[in-house]
Each structure stands twice: as C-alpha cells, then as structure tokens.
PDB file of C-alpha atoms in Angstrom:
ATOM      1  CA  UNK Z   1     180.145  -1.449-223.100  1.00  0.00           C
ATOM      2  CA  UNK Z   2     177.371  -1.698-220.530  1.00  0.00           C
ATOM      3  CA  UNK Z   3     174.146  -2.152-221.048  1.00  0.00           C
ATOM      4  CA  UNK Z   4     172.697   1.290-220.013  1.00  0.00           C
ATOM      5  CA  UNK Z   5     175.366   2.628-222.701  1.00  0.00           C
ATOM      6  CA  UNK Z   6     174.426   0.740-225.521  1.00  0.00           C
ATOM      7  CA  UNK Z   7     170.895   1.834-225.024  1.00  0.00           C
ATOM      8  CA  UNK Z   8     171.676   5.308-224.657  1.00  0.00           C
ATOM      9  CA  UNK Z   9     174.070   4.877-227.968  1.00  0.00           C
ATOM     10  CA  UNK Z  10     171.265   3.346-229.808  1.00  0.00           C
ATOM     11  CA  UNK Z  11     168.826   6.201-229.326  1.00  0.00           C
ATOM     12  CA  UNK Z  12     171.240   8.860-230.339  1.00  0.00           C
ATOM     13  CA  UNK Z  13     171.765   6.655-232.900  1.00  0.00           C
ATOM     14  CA  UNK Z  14     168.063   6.503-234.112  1.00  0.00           C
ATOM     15  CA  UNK Z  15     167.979  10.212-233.662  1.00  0.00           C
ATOM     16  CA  UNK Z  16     170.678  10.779-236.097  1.00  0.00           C
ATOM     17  CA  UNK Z  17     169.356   8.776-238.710  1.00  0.00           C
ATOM     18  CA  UNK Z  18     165.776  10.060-238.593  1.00  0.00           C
ATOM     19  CA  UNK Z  19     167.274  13.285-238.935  1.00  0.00           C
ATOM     20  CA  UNK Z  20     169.775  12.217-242.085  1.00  0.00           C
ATOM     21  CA  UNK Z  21     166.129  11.430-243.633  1.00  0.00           C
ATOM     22  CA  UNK Z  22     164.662  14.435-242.901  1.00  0.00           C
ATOM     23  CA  UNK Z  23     167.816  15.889-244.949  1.00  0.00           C
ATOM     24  CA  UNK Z  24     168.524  17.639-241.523  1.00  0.00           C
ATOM     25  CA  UNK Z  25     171.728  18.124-239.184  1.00  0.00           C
ATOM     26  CA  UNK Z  26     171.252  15.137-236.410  1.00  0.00           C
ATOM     27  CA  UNK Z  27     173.039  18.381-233.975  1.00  0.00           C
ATOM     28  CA  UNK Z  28     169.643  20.290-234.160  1.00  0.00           C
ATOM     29  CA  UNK Z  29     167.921  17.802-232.331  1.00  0.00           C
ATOM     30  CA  UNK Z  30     168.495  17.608-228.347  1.00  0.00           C
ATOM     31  CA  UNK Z  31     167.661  15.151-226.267  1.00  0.00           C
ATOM     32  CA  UNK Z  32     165.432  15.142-223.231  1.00  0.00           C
ATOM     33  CA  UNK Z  33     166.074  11.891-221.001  1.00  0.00           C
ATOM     34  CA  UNK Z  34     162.913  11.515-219.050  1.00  0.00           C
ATOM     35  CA  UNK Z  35     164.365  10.128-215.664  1.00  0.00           C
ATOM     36  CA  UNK Z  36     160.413  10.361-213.831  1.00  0.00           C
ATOM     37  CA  UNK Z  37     160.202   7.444-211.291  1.00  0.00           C
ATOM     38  CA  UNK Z  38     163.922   6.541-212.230  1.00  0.00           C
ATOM     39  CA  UNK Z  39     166.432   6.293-209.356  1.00  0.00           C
ATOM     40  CA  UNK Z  40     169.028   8.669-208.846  1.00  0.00           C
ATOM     41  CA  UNK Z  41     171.403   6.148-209.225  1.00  0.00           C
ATOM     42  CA  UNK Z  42     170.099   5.800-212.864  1.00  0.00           C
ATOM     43  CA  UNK Z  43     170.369   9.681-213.903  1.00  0.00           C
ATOM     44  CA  UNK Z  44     173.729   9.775-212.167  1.00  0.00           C
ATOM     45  CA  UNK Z  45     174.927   6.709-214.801  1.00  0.00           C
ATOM     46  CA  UNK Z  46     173.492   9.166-217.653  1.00  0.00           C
ATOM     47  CA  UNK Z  47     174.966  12.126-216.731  1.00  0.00           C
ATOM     48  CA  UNK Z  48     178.405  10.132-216.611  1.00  0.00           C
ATOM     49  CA  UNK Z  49     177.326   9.667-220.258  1.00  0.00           C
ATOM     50  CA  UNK Z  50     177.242  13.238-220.675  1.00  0.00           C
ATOM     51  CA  UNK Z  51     173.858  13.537-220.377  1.00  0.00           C
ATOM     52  CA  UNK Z  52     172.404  16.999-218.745  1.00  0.00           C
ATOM     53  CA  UNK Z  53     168.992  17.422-219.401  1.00  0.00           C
ATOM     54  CA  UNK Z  54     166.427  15.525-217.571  1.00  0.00           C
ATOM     55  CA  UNK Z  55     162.986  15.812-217.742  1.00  0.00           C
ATOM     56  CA  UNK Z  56     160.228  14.925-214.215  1.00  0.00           C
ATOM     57  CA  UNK Z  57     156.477  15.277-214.002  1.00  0.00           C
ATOM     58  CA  UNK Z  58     156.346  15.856-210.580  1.00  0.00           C
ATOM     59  CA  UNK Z  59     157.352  18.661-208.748  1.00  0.00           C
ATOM     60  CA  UNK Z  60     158.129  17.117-205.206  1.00  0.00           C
ATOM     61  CA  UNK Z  61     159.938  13.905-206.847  1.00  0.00           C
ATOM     62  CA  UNK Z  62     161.936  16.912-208.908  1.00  0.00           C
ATOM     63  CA  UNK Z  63     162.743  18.350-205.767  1.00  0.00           C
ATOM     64  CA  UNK Z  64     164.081  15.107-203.866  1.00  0.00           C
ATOM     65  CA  UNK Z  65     166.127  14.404-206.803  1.00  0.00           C
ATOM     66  CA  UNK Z  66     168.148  17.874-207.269  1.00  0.00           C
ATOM     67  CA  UNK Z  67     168.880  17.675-203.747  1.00  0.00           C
ATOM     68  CA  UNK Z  68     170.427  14.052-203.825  1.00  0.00           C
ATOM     69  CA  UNK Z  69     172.566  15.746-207.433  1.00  0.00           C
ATOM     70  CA  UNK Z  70     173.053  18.844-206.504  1.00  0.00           C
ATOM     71  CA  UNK Z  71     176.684  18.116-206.636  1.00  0.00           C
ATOM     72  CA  UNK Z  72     176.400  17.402-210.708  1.00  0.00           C
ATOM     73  CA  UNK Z  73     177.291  20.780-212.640  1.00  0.00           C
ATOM     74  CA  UNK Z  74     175.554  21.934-215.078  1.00  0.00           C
ATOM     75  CA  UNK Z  75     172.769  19.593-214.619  1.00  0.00           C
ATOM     76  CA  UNK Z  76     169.128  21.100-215.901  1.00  0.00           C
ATOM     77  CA  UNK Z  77     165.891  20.130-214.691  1.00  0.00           C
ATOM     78  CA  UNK Z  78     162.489  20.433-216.822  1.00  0.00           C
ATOM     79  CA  UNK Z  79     159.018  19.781-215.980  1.00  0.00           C
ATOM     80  CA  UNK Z  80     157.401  18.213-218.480  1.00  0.00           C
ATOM     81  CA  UNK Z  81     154.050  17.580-216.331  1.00  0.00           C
ATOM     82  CA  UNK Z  82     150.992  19.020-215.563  1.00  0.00           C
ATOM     83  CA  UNK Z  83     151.508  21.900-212.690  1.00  0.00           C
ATOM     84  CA  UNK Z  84     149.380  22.720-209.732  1.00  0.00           C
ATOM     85  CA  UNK Z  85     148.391  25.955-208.844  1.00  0.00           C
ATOM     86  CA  UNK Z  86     149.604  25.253-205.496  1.00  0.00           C
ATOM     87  CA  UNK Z  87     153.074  23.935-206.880  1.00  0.00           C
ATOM     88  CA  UNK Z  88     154.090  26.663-209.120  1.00  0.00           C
ATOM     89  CA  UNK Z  89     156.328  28.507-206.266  1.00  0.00           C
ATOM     90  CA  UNK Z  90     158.753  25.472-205.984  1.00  0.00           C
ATOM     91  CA  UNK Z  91     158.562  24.528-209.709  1.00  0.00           C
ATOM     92  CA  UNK Z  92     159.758  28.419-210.653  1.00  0.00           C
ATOM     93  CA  UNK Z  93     162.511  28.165-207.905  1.00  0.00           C
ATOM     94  CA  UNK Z  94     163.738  24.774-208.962  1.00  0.00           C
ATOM     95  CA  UNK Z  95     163.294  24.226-212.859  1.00  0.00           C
ATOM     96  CA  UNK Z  96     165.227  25.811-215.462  1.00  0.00           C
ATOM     97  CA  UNK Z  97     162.543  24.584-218.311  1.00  0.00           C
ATOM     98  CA  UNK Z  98     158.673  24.468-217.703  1.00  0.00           C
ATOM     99  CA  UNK Z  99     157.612  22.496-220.654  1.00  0.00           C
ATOM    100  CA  UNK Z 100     153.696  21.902-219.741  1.00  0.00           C
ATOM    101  CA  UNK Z 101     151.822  25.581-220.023  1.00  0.00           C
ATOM    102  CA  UNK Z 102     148.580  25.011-220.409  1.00  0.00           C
ATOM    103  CA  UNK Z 103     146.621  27.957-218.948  1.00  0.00           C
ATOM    104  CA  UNK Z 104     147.335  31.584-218.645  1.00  0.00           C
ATOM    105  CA  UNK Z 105     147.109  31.356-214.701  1.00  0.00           C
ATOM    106  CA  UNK Z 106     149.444  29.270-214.230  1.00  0.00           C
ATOM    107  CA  UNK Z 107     152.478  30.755-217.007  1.00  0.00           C
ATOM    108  CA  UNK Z 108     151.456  34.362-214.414  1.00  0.00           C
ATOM    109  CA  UNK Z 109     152.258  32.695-210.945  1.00  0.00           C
ATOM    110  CA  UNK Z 110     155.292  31.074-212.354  1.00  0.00           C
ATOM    111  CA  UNK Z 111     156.272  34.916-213.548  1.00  0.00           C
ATOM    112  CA  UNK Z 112     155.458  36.028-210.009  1.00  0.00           C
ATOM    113  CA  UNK Z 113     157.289  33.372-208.088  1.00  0.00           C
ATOM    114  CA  UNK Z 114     160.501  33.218-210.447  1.00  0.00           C
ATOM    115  CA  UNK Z 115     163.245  35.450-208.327  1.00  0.00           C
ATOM    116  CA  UNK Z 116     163.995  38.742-210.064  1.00  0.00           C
ATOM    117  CA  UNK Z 117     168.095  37.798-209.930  1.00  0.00           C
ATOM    118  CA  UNK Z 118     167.676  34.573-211.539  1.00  0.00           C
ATOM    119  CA  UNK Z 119     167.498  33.694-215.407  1.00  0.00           C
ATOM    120  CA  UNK Z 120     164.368  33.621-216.976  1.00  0.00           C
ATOM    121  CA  UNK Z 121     162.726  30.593-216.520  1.00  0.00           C
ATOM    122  CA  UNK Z 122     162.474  28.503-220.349  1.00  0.00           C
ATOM    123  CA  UNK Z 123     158.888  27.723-221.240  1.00  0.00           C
ATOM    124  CA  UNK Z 124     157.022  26.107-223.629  1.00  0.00           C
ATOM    125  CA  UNK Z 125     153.266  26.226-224.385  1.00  0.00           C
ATOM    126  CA  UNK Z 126     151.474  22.922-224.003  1.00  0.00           C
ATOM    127  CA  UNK Z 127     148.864  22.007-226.692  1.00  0.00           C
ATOM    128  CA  UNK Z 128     146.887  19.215-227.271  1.00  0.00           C
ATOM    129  CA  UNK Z 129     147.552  18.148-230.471  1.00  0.00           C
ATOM    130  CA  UNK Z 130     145.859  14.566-230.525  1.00  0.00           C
ATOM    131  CA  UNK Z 131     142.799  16.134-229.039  1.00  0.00           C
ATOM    132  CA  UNK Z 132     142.141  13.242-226.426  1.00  0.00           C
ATOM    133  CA  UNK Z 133     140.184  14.314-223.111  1.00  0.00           C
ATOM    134  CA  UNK Z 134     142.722  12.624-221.056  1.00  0.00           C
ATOM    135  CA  UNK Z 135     145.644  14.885-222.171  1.00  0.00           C
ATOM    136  CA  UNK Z 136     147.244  18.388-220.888  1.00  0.00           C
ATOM    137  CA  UNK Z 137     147.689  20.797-223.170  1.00  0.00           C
ATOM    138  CA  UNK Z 138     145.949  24.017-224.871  1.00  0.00           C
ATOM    139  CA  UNK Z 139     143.472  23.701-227.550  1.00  0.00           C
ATOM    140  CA  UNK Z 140     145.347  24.175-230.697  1.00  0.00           C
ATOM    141  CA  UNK Z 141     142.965  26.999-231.888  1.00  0.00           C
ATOM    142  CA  UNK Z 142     143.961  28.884-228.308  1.00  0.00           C
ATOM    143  CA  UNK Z 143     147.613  28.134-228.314  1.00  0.00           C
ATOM    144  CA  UNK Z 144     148.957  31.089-230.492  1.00  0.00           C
ATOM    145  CA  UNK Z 145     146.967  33.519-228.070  1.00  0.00           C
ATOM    146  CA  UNK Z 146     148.689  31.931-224.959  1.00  0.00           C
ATOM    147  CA  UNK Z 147     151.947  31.940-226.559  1.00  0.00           C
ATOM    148  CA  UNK Z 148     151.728  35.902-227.244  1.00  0.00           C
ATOM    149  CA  UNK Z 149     150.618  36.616-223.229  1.00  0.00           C
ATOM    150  CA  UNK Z 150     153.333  34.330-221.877  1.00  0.00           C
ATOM    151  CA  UNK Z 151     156.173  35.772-224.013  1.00  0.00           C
ATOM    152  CA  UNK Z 152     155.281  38.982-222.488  1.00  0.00           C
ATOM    153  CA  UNK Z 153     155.215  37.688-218.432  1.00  0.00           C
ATOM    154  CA  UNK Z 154     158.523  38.979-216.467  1.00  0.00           C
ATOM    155  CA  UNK Z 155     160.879  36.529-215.510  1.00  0.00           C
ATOM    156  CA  UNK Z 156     160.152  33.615-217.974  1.00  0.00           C
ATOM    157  CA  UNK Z 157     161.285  33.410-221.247  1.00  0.00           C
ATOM    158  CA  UNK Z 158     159.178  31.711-224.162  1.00  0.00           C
ATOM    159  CA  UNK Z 159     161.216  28.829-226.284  1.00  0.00           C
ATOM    160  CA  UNK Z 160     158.041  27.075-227.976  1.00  0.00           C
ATOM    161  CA  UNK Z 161     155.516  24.250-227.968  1.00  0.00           C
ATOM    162  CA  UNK Z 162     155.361  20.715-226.338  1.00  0.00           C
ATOM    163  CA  UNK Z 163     152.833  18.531-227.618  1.00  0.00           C
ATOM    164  CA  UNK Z 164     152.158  14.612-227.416  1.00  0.00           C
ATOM    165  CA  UNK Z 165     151.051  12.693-229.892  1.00  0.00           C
ATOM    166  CA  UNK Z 166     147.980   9.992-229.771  1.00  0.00           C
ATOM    167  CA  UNK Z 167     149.369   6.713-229.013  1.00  0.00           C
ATOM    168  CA  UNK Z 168     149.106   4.555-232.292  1.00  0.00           C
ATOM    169  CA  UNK Z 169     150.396   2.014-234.919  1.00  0.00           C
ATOM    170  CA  UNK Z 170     149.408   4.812-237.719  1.00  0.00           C
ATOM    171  CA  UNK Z 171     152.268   6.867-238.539  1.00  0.00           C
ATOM    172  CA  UNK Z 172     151.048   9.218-240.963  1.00  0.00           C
ATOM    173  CA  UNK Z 173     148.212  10.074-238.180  1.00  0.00           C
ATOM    174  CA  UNK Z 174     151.247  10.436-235.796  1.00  0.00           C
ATOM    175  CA  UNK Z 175     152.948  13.056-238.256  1.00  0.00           C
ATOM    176  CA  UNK Z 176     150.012  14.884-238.946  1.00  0.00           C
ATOM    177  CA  UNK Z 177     149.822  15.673-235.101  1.00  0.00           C
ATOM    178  CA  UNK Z 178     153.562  16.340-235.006  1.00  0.00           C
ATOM    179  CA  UNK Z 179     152.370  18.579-238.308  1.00  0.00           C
ATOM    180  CA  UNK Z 180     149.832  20.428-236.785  1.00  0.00           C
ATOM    181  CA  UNK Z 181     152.742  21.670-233.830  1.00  0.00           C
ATOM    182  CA  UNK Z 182     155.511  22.720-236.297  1.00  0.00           C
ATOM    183  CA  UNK Z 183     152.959  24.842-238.110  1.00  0.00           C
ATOM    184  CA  UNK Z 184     151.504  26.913-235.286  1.00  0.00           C
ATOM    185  CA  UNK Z 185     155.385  26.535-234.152  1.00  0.00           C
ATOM    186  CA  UNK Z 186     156.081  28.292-237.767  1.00  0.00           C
ATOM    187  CA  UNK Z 187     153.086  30.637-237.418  1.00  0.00           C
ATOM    188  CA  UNK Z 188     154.156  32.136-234.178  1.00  0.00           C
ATOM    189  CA  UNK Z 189     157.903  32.760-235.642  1.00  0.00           C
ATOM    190  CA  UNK Z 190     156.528  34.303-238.686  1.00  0.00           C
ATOM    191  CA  UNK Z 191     154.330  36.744-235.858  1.00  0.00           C
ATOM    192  CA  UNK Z 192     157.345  38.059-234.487  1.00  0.00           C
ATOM    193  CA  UNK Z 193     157.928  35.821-231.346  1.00  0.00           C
ATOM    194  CA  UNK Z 194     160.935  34.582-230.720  1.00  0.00           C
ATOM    195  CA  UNK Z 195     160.240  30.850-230.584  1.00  0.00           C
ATOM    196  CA  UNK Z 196     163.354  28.022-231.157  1.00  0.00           C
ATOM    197  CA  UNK Z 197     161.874  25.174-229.372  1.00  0.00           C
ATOM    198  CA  UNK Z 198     159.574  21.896-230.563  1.00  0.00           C
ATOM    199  CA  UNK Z 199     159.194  19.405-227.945  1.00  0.00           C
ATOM    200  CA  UNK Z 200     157.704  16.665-229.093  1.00  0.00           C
ATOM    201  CA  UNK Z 201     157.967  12.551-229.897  1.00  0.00           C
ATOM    202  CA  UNK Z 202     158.899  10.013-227.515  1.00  0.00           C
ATOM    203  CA  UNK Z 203     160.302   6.778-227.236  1.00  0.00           C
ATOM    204  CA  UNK Z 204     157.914   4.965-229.573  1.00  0.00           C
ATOM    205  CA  UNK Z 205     157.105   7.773-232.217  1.00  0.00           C
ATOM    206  CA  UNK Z 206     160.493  10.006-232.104  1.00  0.00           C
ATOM    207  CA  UNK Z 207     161.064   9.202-236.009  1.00  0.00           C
ATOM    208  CA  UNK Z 208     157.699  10.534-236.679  1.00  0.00           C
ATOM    209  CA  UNK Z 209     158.819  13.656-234.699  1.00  0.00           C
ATOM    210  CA  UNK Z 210     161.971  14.273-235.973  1.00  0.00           C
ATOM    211  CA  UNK Z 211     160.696  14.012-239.618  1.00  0.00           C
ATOM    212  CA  UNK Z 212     158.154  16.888-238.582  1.00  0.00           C
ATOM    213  CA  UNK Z 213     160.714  19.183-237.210  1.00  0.00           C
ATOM    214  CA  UNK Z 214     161.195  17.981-233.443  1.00  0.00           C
ATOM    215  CA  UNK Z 215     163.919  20.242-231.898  1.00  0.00           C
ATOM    216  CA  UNK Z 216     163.706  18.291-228.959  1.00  0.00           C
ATOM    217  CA  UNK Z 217     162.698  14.789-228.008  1.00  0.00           C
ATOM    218  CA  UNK Z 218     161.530  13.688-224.954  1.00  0.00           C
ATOM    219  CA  UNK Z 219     162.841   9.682-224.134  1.00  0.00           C
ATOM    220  CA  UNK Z 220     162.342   7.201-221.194  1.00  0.00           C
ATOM    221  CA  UNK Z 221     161.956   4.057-221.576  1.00  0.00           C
ATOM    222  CA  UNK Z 222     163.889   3.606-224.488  1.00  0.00           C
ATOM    223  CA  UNK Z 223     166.770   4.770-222.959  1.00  0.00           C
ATOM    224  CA  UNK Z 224     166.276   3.806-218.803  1.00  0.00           C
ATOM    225  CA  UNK Z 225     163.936   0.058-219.589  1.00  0.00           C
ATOM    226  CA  UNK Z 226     160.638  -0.030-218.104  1.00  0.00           C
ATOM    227  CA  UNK Z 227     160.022   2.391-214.735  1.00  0.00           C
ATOM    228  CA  UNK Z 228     160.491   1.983-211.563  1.00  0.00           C
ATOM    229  CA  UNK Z 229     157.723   2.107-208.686  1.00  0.00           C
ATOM    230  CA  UNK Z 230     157.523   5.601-207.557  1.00  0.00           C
ATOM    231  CA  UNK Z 231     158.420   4.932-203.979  1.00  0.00           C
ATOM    232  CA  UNK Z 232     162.198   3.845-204.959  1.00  0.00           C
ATOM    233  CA  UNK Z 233     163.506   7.300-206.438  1.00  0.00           C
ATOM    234  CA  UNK Z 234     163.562   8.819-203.254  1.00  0.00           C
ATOM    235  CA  UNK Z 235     166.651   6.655-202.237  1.00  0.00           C
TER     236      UNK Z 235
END
C-alpha cells in the first residue's frame, strides 16, 4: 500500500467512525478532497483511488487543471473560494458546484452566465459561522434570505450551506459553530426549500462536523500532506 493510499484510507476511515458515533450511516457523508495548490499529478493518484470530487479556490488554477484532466470521466470540480465579480463567467462555465455564495450579486451573474443547455449549476450559500472579519461567508442572520433568492435564480440549483469553523483546540466551541449551520440548514428545509447539502469541517475539526450533521467534508492536507507552492500545479 502506498503512502498516498493509506492516508486517503485513514480519512475515510475517521469519517466512518465519527459517523458510527453520531449513530449515523458513514454513506451519508461525502467527501470533498481539496486538491488547491496540489499538482495534477496528485489528483490524478486520487482519482485512481476512486476519488471524483475535488474542491479549488481559484478560478484560473481550476481552469489549468480541468484542462490537463479533461480526459478523467466523471470528474467534478467545486469552488469552494471566494469569487470575483469579474470571474463568475468562467467559474459558471467550468464548475459543477459553487460552494462559496456570499452575496446576492454574485449567485445572479453566475445565473446569467450558466448556459441555458447545461445542468444547473449546484450551489451552496456561504455563511460565516465563526464570525471572524477575515472570513467569506453571509452573516448568519442574512443567510436564510439569500438562500430563498438564490433557489429562485435560473440555471443554478440550491443544495445548502458551507460554513468554516474558527480554528481552535475547543471542540464544543467548534460544534456549536457546526450547530449554528445544521439549524438554519434545518430551518430552511422546514421553509419549503429543497436543501440536502452541509458543507462543512475540515481536516483538523471533521469529527466535530460530522457529529453536527456534515453531509459533506471538505479535506486537504490530511489526505494530500502539506501544499505545494502555487507555481507547481500548473505542470
């Protein structure tokens, strides 16, 4: 067994047992690798692994990369970070998830750029759930209201919330973050929209996610080691 697969065995593997202790089915929690500032090379050795989603913060890095793999089927692309105005034409053309929604301008050019034959594009409302200055996301009080207005936008379709938690030792202030999500995540099912997605918990907190309801967890470095400079992924 190589390396790369014993790390990629031991995070499913911690993923399955946060869920046993959740009292939850380890199969409704996907995984999101985070291949940002990875090499190709590296998300070609996951997918082999029978990984297919990856997840990139940057639109033009995104776009280098599905050109170098655009022989992989079935391989899906999500942006998980924070989108220019001026970026939201390529992002709707070349993402099948937009995970980072944070305004209502920027869920309406995605609408307007997506092509009217393609699939919807996937979305998920950003909030900022740890409340620190430095981080995307929609204030949690205005989230619900953004949610409604996207799921109503042509040619994107509205799967949930992504949200990061604060970086800290303190678990229970971890998973009352990861709280606050799955409850406006519950609110807006029990409003009528349509919702199936929680992104949210990382390499270091994904048990703390998982135990609050995480649908979907978002991993790098657990699973790829430490990242690369960002000039290399172009390679």
């Amino acid at each position: 067994m190589s390396p790369d697969e014993k790390a990629w065995q031991a995070v499913r593997s911690r993923i399955a047992l946060a869920a046993r202790r959740a009292d939850r089915d380890p199969a409704t929690v996907g995984l999101l690798a985070v291949s940002k500032s990875q090499p190709v090379a590296a998300i070609r050795a996951a997918y082999a692994l029978g990984q297919r989603a990856f997840g990139e913060n940057y639109v033009q890095e995104a776009t280098l990369k599905a050109g170098q793999l655009s022989d992989l089927p079935g391989i899906e692309w999500h942006l998980i970070g924070p989108l220019q105005g001026n970026k939201t034409r390529l992002a709707a053309a070349l993402f099948g998830w937009v995970q980072s929604i944070d305004r209502l301008k920027i869920a309406e050019r995605l609408s307007a750029a997506r092509d009217a034959h393609a699939a919807s594009l996937n979305v998920c409302v950003q909030v900022n759930i740890s409340g620190e200055q430095n981080k995307s996301g929609a204030a949690p009080d205005e989230a619900l209201t953004l949610a409604r207005v996207v799921a109503g936008l042509p040619g994107l379709a509205l799967r949930g919330f992504m949200g990061i938690a604060e970086e800290t030792a303190d678990v229970e202030r971890q998973r009352r973050q990861f709280r606050s999500l799955r409850e406006l995540f519950d609110s807006a099912r029990a409003g009528g929209l349509a919702v199936d997605t929680l992104s949210m918990g990382m390499s270091a907190d994904l048990e703390s996610a998982v135990a609050e309801g995480a649908t979907l967890v978002r991993i790098g470095t657990a699973l790829f080691g430490k990242r690369t400079s960002t000039t290399e992924h172009a390679a």
